[in-house]
């Protein structure tokens, strides 16, 4: 799969339902893509992309950074949210207003009217990088949805069920597509198949993914560190 001229042209937004509480808002953020990518560049100058190590000692193929009051980190101590970037010992950059407005409006479009994210995971996929099937369950309030924005190269998104063995749907995501899942689908397994070679005018040979979450982790962190 490669990017061509036509995949870069603005398309009419349309909605694809994956499961109760889960949908793809195709082309929802396509016109905003250049601005979003510029914000990613600014954020990752302060909090650089890095390949995290899993608790089992494996290097993740996806490079990542964060913005928000907390960021997602992984090391020998486990998966968790932290208000401090372990590479710089500084707080993570704030979520830009354009990011926040997009996440809130996409969640509302999908039926989640009160979404207020406190973290945005920024993932960078090079060719061949993938994300194995997993659940997003490190957040304290699982009533809040996940909002995921695709930029750059296309990807095949896998969306399964509440067990790893459940059959997965495969959905082509292109630049500007937004996936929202919550409610009964909040803990569904999902992943990304290996990225195919291509070129994106804004992201080059990469796919960039913004994943917005309401973690509630900062309050818990402050209580534990009083």
mmCIF file of N, CA and C in Angstrom, residues 70-182:
data_model
loop_
_atom_site.group_PDB
_atom_site.id
_atom_site.type_symbol
_atom_site.label_atom_id
_atom_site.label_comp_id
_atom_site.label_asym_id
_atom_site.label_seq_id
_atom_site.Cartn_x
_atom_site.Cartn_y
_atom_site.Cartn_z
ATOM 1 N N UNK A 70 -0.032 14.172 32.228
ATOM 2 C CA UNK A 70 0.721 12.931 32.439
ATOM 3 C C UNK A 70 1.056 12.332 31.086
ATOM 4 N N UNK A 71 2.037 11.445 31.073
ATOM 5 C CA UNK A 71 2.410 10.714 29.873
ATOM 6 C C UNK A 71 2.555 9.242 30.190
ATOM 7 N N UNK A 72 2.368 8.402 29.177
ATOM 8 C CA UNK A 72 2.462 6.954 29.361
ATOM 9 C C UNK A 72 3.913 6.522 29.209
ATOM 10 N N UNK A 73 4.396 5.750 30.155
ATOM 11 C CA UNK A 73 5.781 5.278 30.127
ATOM 12 C C UNK A 73 5.815 3.785 30.412
ATOM 13 N N UNK A 74 6.906 3.149 30.004
ATOM 14 C CA UNK A 74 7.094 1.723 30.226
ATOM 15 C C UNK A 74 8.572 1.450 30.467
ATOM 16 N N UNK A 75 8.847 0.595 31.440
ATOM 17 C CA UNK A 75 10.211 0.148 31.724
ATOM 18 C C UNK A 75 10.124 -1.113 32.567
ATOM 19 N N UNK A 76 11.221 -1.494 33.204
ATOM 20 C CA UNK A 76 11.226 -2.713 33.997
ATOM 21 C C UNK A 76 10.237 -2.658 35.160
ATOM 22 N N UNK A 77 9.843 -1.449 35.572
ATOM 23 C CA UNK A 77 8.894 -1.302 36.678
ATOM 24 C C UNK A 77 7.446 -1.474 36.239
ATOM 25 N N UNK A 78 7.199 -1.491 34.946
ATOM 26 C CA UNK A 78 5.849 -1.715 34.452
ATOM 27 C C UNK A 78 5.321 -0.572 33.610
ATOM 28 N N UNK A 79 4.059 -0.714 33.167
ATOM 29 C CA UNK A 79 3.362 0.317 32.408
ATOM 30 C C UNK A 79 2.680 1.264 33.391
ATOM 31 N N UNK A 80 2.725 2.558 33.113
ATOM 32 C CA UNK A 80 2.097 3.506 34.033
ATOM 33 C C UNK A 80 2.056 4.890 33.400
ATOM 34 N N UNK A 81 1.326 5.796 34.054
ATOM 35 C CA UNK A 81 1.327 7.197 33.677
ATOM 36 C C UNK A 81 2.182 7.974 34.675
ATOM 37 N N UNK A 82 2.926 8.941 34.156
ATOM 38 C CA UNK A 82 3.792 9.761 35.008
ATOM 39 C C UNK A 82 3.694 11.213 34.565
ATOM 40 N N UNK A 83 3.686 12.168 35.516
ATOM 41 C CA UNK A 83 3.676 13.584 35.140
ATOM 42 C C UNK A 83 5.042 14.085 34.676
ATOM 43 N N UNK A 84 6.069 13.259 34.797
ATOM 44 C CA UNK A 84 7.440 13.653 34.481
ATOM 45 C C UNK A 84 7.981 12.835 33.324
ATOM 46 N N UNK A 85 8.594 13.505 32.361
ATOM 47 C CA UNK A 85 9.308 12.828 31.277
ATOM 48 C C UNK A 85 10.587 12.238 31.863
ATOM 49 N N UNK A 86 10.747 10.913 31.867
ATOM 50 C CA UNK A 86 11.940 10.331 32.496
ATOM 51 C C UNK A 86 13.251 10.689 31.803
ATOM 52 N N UNK A 87 13.188 11.119 30.538
ATOM 53 C CA UNK A 87 14.425 11.492 29.831
ATOM 54 C C UNK A 87 14.916 12.876 30.229
ATOM 55 N N UNK A 88 13.988 13.781 30.509
ATOM 56 C CA UNK A 88 14.374 15.164 30.802
ATOM 57 C C UNK A 88 14.161 15.540 32.265
ATOM 58 N N UNK A 89 13.377 14.734 32.990
ATOM 59 C CA UNK A 89 12.920 15.018 34.357
ATOM 60 C C UNK A 89 12.075 16.291 34.423
ATOM 61 N N UNK A 90 11.556 16.747 33.288
ATOM 62 C CA UNK A 90 10.655 17.903 33.229
ATOM 63 C C UNK A 90 9.221 17.427 33.044
ATOM 64 N N UNK A 91 8.234 18.248 33.369
ATOM 65 C CA UNK A 91 6.848 17.900 33.018
ATOM 66 C C UNK A 91 6.709 17.757 31.499
ATOM 67 N N UNK A 92 5.753 16.954 31.094
ATOM 68 C CA UNK A 92 5.481 16.824 29.664
ATOM 69 C C UNK A 92 4.937 18.150 29.113
ATOM 70 N N UNK A 93 5.144 18.439 27.829
ATOM 71 C CA UNK A 93 4.516 19.630 27.231
ATOM 72 C C UNK A 93 2.995 19.570 27.372
ATOM 73 N N UNK A 94 2.383 20.729 27.442
ATOM 74 C CA UNK A 94 0.925 20.791 27.555
ATOM 75 C C UNK A 94 0.260 20.333 26.260
ATOM 76 N N UNK A 95 -0.978 19.864 26.365
ATOM 77 C CA UNK A 95 -1.755 19.526 25.172
ATOM 78 C C UNK A 95 -2.122 20.824 24.457
ATOM 79 N N UNK A 96 -1.750 20.988 23.186
ATOM 80 C CA UNK A 96 -2.089 22.227 22.471
ATOM 81 C C UNK A 96 -3.605 22.418 22.349
ATOM 82 N N UNK A 97 -4.071 23.653 22.309
ATOM 83 C CA UNK A 97 -5.511 23.904 22.185
ATOM 84 C C UNK A 97 -6.150 23.218 20.978
ATOM 85 N N UNK A 98 -5.447 23.174 19.833
ATOM 86 C CA UNK A 98 -6.012 22.525 18.645
ATOM 87 C C UNK A 98 -6.202 21.033 18.875
ATOM 88 N N UNK A 99 -5.252 20.414 19.576
ATOM 89 C CA UNK A 99 -5.387 18.997 19.918
ATOM 90 C C UNK A 99 -6.628 18.794 20.782
ATOM 91 N N UNK A 100 -6.752 19.611 21.831
ATOM 92 C CA UNK A 100 -7.835 19.459 22.788
ATOM 93 C C UNK A 100 -9.187 19.632 22.110
ATOM 94 N N UNK A 101 -9.310 20.658 21.276
ATOM 95 C CA UNK A 101 -10.585 20.920 20.602
ATOM 96 C C UNK A 101 -10.964 19.764 19.686
ATOM 97 N N UNK A 102 -9.992 19.204 18.969
ATOM 98 C CA UNK A 102 -10.262 18.082 18.072
ATOM 99 C C UNK A 102 -10.724 16.865 18.860
ATOM 100 N N UNK A 103 -10.028 16.549 19.948
ATOM 101 C CA UNK A 103 -10.376 15.367 20.735
ATOM 102 C C UNK A 103 -11.774 15.478 21.320
ATOM 103 N N UNK A 104 -12.098 16.634 21.850
ATOM 104 C CA UNK A 104 -13.414 16.832 22.463
ATOM 105 C C UNK A 104 -14.529 16.764 21.413
ATOM 106 N N UNK A 105 -14.299 17.405 20.258
ATOM 107 C CA UNK A 105 -15.344 17.419 19.227
ATOM 108 C C UNK A 105 -15.540 16.030 18.616
ATOM 109 N N UNK A 106 -14.454 15.269 18.431
ATOM 110 C CA UNK A 106 -14.579 13.914 17.881
ATOM 111 C C UNK A 106 -15.315 13.003 18.855
ATOM 112 N N UNK A 107 -14.982 13.123 20.149
ATOM 113 C CA UNK A 107 -15.675 12.315 21.155
ATOM 114 C C UNK A 107 -17.160 12.641 21.171
ATOM 115 N N UNK A 108 -17.481 13.924 21.089
ATOM 116 C CA UNK A 108 -18.885 14.342 21.079
ATOM 117 C C UNK A 108 -19.599 13.781 19.843
ATOM 118 N N UNK A 109 -18.922 13.813 18.710
ATOM 119 C CA UNK A 109 -19.503 13.281 17.476
ATOM 120 C C UNK A 109 -19.827 11.797 17.618
ATOM 121 N N UNK A 110 -19.013 11.093 18.418
ATOM 122 C CA UNK A 110 -19.221 9.658 18.604
ATOM 123 C C UNK A 110 -20.155 9.337 19.768
ATOM 124 N N UNK A 111 -20.704 10.379 20.409
ATOM 125 C CA UNK A 111 -21.681 10.153 21.456
ATOM 126 C C UNK A 111 -21.164 10.279 22.878
ATOM 127 N N UNK A 112 -19.923 10.793 23.047
ATOM 128 C CA UNK A 112 -19.341 10.960 24.375
ATOM 129 C C UNK A 112 -19.194 12.457 24.641
ATOM 130 N N UNK A 113 -20.178 13.018 25.321
ATOM 131 C CA UNK A 113 -20.310 14.473 25.401
ATOM 132 C C UNK A 113 -19.408 15.127 26.434
ATOM 133 N N UNK A 114 -18.833 14.378 27.345
ATOM 134 C CA UNK A 114 -18.123 14.999 28.463
ATOM 135 C C UNK A 114 -16.648 14.611 28.524
ATOM 136 N N UNK A 115 -16.069 14.293 27.392
ATOM 137 C CA UNK A 115 -14.665 13.863 27.347
ATOM 138 C C UNK A 115 -13.736 15.056 27.559
ATOM 139 N N UNK A 116 -12.831 14.911 28.526
ATOM 140 C CA UNK A 116 -11.824 15.936 28.794
ATOM 141 C C UNK A 116 -10.475 15.239 28.977
ATOM 142 N N UNK A 117 -9.711 15.067 27.894
ATOM 143 C CA UNK A 117 -8.460 14.321 28.008
ATOM 144 C C UNK A 117 -7.412 15.048 28.839
ATOM 145 N N UNK A 118 -6.625 14.266 29.568
ATOM 146 C CA UNK A 118 -5.491 14.837 30.301
ATOM 147 C C UNK A 118 -4.155 14.304 29.793
ATOM 148 N N UNK A 119 -4.203 13.429 28.782
ATOM 149 C CA UNK A 119 -2.973 12.876 28.199
ATOM 150 C C UNK A 119 -3.172 12.643 26.709
ATOM 151 N N UNK A 120 -2.115 12.870 25.955
ATOM 152 C CA UNK A 120 -2.093 12.544 24.530
ATOM 153 C C UNK A 120 -0.809 11.784 24.248
ATOM 154 N N UNK A 121 -0.947 10.506 23.914
ATOM 155 C CA UNK A 121 0.202 9.708 23.508
ATOM 156 C C UNK A 121 0.468 9.978 22.029
ATOM 157 N N UNK A 122 1.710 10.241 21.679
ATOM 158 C CA UNK A 122 2.092 10.519 20.297
ATOM 159 C C UNK A 122 2.984 9.380 19.827
ATOM 160 N N UNK A 123 2.477 8.571 18.914
ATOM 161 C CA UNK A 123 3.220 7.420 18.417
ATOM 162 C C UNK A 123 3.713 7.673 16.999
ATOM 163 N N UNK A 124 4.958 7.282 16.736
ATOM 164 C CA UNK A 124 5.533 7.408 15.394
ATOM 165 C C UNK A 124 5.902 6.027 14.882
ATOM 166 N N UNK A 125 5.258 5.645 13.792
ATOM 167 C CA UNK A 125 5.493 4.343 13.170
ATOM 168 C C UNK A 125 6.386 4.518 11.950
ATOM 169 N N UNK A 126 7.527 3.855 11.928
ATOM 170 C CA UNK A 126 8.303 3.774 10.695
ATOM 171 C C UNK A 126 7.831 2.554 9.920
ATOM 172 N N UNK A 127 8.301 2.389 8.696
ATOM 173 C CA UNK A 127 7.894 1.248 7.887
ATOM 174 C C UNK A 127 8.253 -0.041 8.630
ATOM 175 N N UNK A 128 7.296 -0.939 8.728
ATOM 176 C CA UNK A 128 7.495 -2.210 9.416
ATOM 177 C C UNK A 128 7.073 -2.194 10.874
ATOM 178 N N UNK A 129 6.921 -1.008 11.465
ATOM 179 C CA UNK A 129 6.502 -0.930 12.869
ATOM 180 C C UNK A 129 5.048 -1.369 13.000
ATOM 181 N N UNK A 130 4.725 -1.935 14.153
ATOM 182 C CA UNK A 130 3.372 -2.426 14.390
ATOM 183 C C UNK A 130 3.031 -2.270 15.864
ATOM 184 N N UNK A 131 1.762 -2.485 16.179
ATOM 185 C CA UNK A 131 1.300 -2.463 17.560
ATOM 186 C C UNK A 131 0.471 -3.720 17.771
ATOM 187 N N UNK A 132 0.970 -4.600 18.628
ATOM 188 C CA UNK A 132 0.291 -5.872 18.870
ATOM 189 C C UNK A 132 -1.061 -5.645 19.545
ATOM 190 N N UNK A 133 -1.939 -6.624 19.421
ATOM 191 C CA UNK A 133 -3.244 -6.522 20.051
ATOM 192 C C UNK A 133 -3.093 -6.314 21.552
ATOM 193 N N UNK A 134 -3.837 -5.353 22.072
ATOM 194 C CA UNK A 134 -3.755 -5.017 23.496
ATOM 195 C C UNK A 134 -5.032 -4.291 23.910
ATOM 196 N N UNK A 135 -5.223 -4.145 25.211
ATOM 197 C CA UNK A 135 -6.298 -3.337 25.777
ATOM 198 C C UNK A 135 -5.700 -2.077 26.387
ATOM 199 N N UNK A 136 -6.420 -0.969 26.315
ATOM 200 C CA UNK A 136 -6.025 0.246 27.030
ATOM 201 C C UNK A 136 -6.728 0.215 28.384
ATOM 202 N N UNK A 137 -5.999 -0.187 29.419
ATOM 203 C CA UNK A 137 -6.635 -0.376 30.728
ATOM 204 C C UNK A 137 -5.819 0.210 31.875
ATOM 205 N N UNK A 138 -4.861 1.100 31.565
ATOM 206 C CA UNK A 138 -4.070 1.737 32.613
ATOM 207 C C UNK A 138 -4.737 2.998 33.149
ATOM 208 N N UNK A 139 -5.872 3.383 32.577
ATOM 209 C CA UNK A 139 -6.579 4.595 32.998
ATOM 210 C C UNK A 139 -7.467 4.283 34.213
ATOM 211 N N UNK A 140 -7.654 5.264 35.068
ATOM 212 C CA UNK A 140 -8.428 5.051 36.287
ATOM 213 C C UNK A 140 -9.928 5.113 36.052
ATOM 214 N N UNK A 141 -10.373 5.855 35.038
ATOM 215 C CA UNK A 141 -11.797 6.003 34.747
ATOM 216 C C UNK A 141 -12.089 5.400 33.381
ATOM 217 N N UNK A 142 -12.551 4.165 33.378
ATOM 218 C CA UNK A 142 -12.807 3.477 32.112
ATOM 219 C C UNK A 142 -14.154 3.857 31.505
ATOM 220 N N UNK A 143 -14.859 4.802 32.131
ATOM 221 C CA UNK A 143 -16.091 5.313 31.522
ATOM 222 C C UNK A 143 -15.779 6.289 30.392
ATOM 223 N N UNK A 144 -14.555 6.808 30.360
ATOM 224 C CA UNK A 144 -14.149 7.773 29.342
ATOM 225 C C UNK A 144 -13.617 7.045 28.101
ATOM 226 N N UNK A 145 -13.894 7.548 26.903
ATOM 227 C CA UNK A 145 -13.461 6.867 25.681
ATOM 228 C C UNK A 145 -11.987 7.108 25.361
ATOM 229 N N UNK A 146 -11.530 6.425 24.344
ATOM 230 C CA UNK A 146 -10.239 6.679 23.707
ATOM 231 C C UNK A 146 -10.518 7.373 22.377
ATOM 232 N N UNK A 147 -9.739 8.406 22.067
ATOM 233 C CA UNK A 147 -9.853 9.105 20.776
ATOM 234 C C UNK A 147 -8.496 9.017 20.090
ATOM 235 N N UNK A 148 -8.463 8.423 18.896
ATOM 236 C CA UNK A 148 -7.212 8.138 18.197
ATOM 237 C C UNK A 148 -7.233 8.777 16.815
ATOM 238 N N UNK A 149 -6.241 9.631 16.538
ATOM 239 C CA UNK A 149 -6.167 10.397 15.286
ATOM 240 C C UNK A 149 -5.002 9.891 14.439
ATOM 241 N N UNK A 150 -5.261 9.590 13.173
ATOM 242 C CA UNK A 150 -4.232 9.096 12.255
ATOM 243 C C UNK A 150 -3.710 10.216 11.362
ATOM 244 N N UNK A 151 -2.387 10.294 11.249
ATOM 245 C CA UNK A 151 -1.718 11.259 10.382
ATOM 246 C C UNK A 151 -0.603 10.546 9.618
ATOM 247 N N UNK A 152 -0.258 11.081 8.449
ATOM 248 C CA UNK A 152 0.847 10.503 7.691
ATOM 249 C C UNK A 152 0.438 9.244 6.944
ATOM 250 N N UNK A 153 1.327 8.239 6.918
ATOM 251 C CA UNK A 153 1.083 7.018 6.146
ATOM 252 C C UNK A 153 -0.168 6.287 6.611
ATOM 253 N N UNK A 154 -0.803 5.569 5.687
ATOM 254 C CA UNK A 154 -1.980 4.782 6.071
ATOM 255 C C UNK A 154 -1.595 3.582 6.923
ATOM 256 N N UNK A 155 -2.586 3.017 7.586
ATOM 257 C CA UNK A 155 -2.366 1.855 8.444
ATOM 258 C C UNK A 155 -3.604 0.970 8.414
ATOM 259 N N UNK A 156 -3.388 -0.309 8.687
ATOM 260 C CA UNK A 156 -4.499 -1.230 8.887
ATOM 261 C C UNK A 156 -4.703 -1.379 10.388
ATOM 262 N N UNK A 157 -5.843 -0.898 10.852
ATOM 263 C CA UNK A 157 -6.206 -0.935 12.258
ATOM 264 C C UNK A 157 -7.011 -2.188 12.522
ATOM 265 N N UNK A 158 -6.645 -2.912 13.569
ATOM 266 C CA UNK A 158 -7.379 -4.105 13.967
ATOM 267 C C UNK A 158 -8.226 -3.785 15.199
ATOM 268 N N UNK A 159 -9.492 -4.145 15.141
ATOM 269 C CA UNK A 159 -10.377 -3.911 16.276
ATOM 270 C C UNK A 159 -11.118 -5.195 16.577
ATOM 271 N N UNK A 160 -10.844 -5.760 17.766
ATOM 272 C CA UNK A 160 -11.414 -7.041 18.133
ATOM 273 C C UNK A 160 -12.474 -6.926 19.207
ATOM 274 N N UNK A 161 -12.472 -7.907 20.105
ATOM 275 C CA UNK A 161 -13.464 -7.953 21.165
ATOM 276 C C UNK A 161 -12.822 -7.905 22.534
ATOM 277 N N UNK A 162 -13.525 -8.428 23.516
ATOM 278 C CA UNK A 162 -13.052 -8.345 24.893
ATOM 279 C C UNK A 162 -12.053 -9.435 25.252
ATOM 280 N N UNK A 163 -11.771 -10.346 24.330
ATOM 281 C CA UNK A 163 -10.716 -11.341 24.522
ATOM 282 C C UNK A 163 -9.740 -11.253 23.358
ATOM 283 N N UNK A 164 -8.511 -11.648 23.618
ATOM 284 C CA UNK A 164 -7.490 -11.598 22.566
ATOM 285 C C UNK A 164 -7.847 -12.523 21.399
ATOM 286 N N UNK A 165 -8.603 -13.565 21.697
ATOM 287 C CA UNK A 165 -8.921 -14.565 20.672
ATOM 288 C C UNK A 165 -10.099 -14.150 19.794
ATOM 289 N N UNK A 166 -10.819 -13.111 20.172
ATOM 290 C CA UNK A 166 -11.992 -12.686 19.400
ATOM 291 C C UNK A 166 -11.582 -12.255 17.994
ATOM 292 N N UNK A 167 -12.460 -12.486 17.047
ATOM 293 C CA UNK A 167 -12.175 -12.111 15.656
ATOM 294 C C UNK A 167 -12.032 -10.603 15.535
ATOM 295 N N UNK A 168 -11.036 -10.168 14.752
ATOM 296 C CA UNK A 168 -10.761 -8.736 14.564
ATOM 297 C C UNK A 168 -11.313 -8.230 13.238
ATOM 298 N N UNK A 169 -11.857 -7.033 13.271
ATOM 299 C CA UNK A 169 -12.121 -6.301 12.043
ATOM 300 C C UNK A 169 -10.838 -5.591 11.621
ATOM 301 N N UNK A 170 -10.646 -5.449 10.325
ATOM 302 C CA UNK A 170 -9.502 -4.708 9.804
ATOM 303 C C UNK A 170 -10.007 -3.493 9.044
ATOM 304 N N UNK A 171 -9.519 -2.328 9.433
ATOM 305 C CA UNK A 171 -9.999 -1.069 8.873
ATOM 306 C C UNK A 171 -8.813 -0.271 8.347
ATOM 307 N N UNK A 172 -8.895 0.182 7.106
ATOM 308 C CA UNK A 172 -7.867 1.059 6.552
ATOM 309 C C UNK A 172 -8.060 2.466 7.106
ATOM 310 N N UNK A 173 -7.019 2.982 7.768
ATOM 311 C CA UNK A 173 -7.031 4.348 8.275
ATOM 312 C C UNK A 173 -6.076 5.195 7.460
ATOM 313 N N UNK A 174 -6.557 6.328 6.974
ATOM 314 C CA UNK A 174 -5.714 7.253 6.237
ATOM 315 C C UNK A 174 -5.654 8.577 7.000
ATOM 316 N N UNK A 175 -4.861 9.497 6.494
ATOM 317 C CA UNK A 175 -4.632 10.752 7.208
ATOM 318 C C UNK A 175 -5.939 11.500 7.477
ATOM 319 N N UNK A 176 -6.141 11.856 8.742
ATOM 320 C CA UNK A 176 -7.334 12.576 9.137
ATOM 321 C C UNK A 176 -8.439 11.708 9.696
ATOM 322 N N UNK A 177 -8.299 10.385 9.614
ATOM 323 C CA UNK A 177 -9.300 9.501 10.194
ATOM 324 C C UNK A 177 -9.163 9.497 11.719
ATOM 325 N N UNK A 178 -10.291 9.459 12.400
ATOM 326 C CA UNK A 178 -10.315 9.452 13.861
ATOM 327 C C UNK A 178 -11.144 8.263 14.326
ATOM 328 N N UNK A 179 -10.561 7.436 15.192
ATOM 329 C CA UNK A 179 -11.276 6.303 15.780
ATOM 330 C C UNK A 179 -11.615 6.658 17.221
ATOM 331 N N UNK A 180 -12.856 6.419 17.604
ATOM 332 C CA UNK A 180 -13.311 6.662 18.975
ATOM 333 C C UNK A 180 -13.946 5.375 19.487
ATOM 334 N N UNK A 181 -13.511 4.918 20.666
ATOM 335 C CA UNK A 181 -14.173 3.759 21.256
ATOM 336 C C UNK A 181 -14.300 3.924 22.768
ATOM 337 N N UNK A 182 -15.461 3.519 23.267
ATOM 338 C CA UNK A 182 -15.753 3.636 24.692
ATOM 339 C C UNK A 182 -16.986 2.830 25.022
#
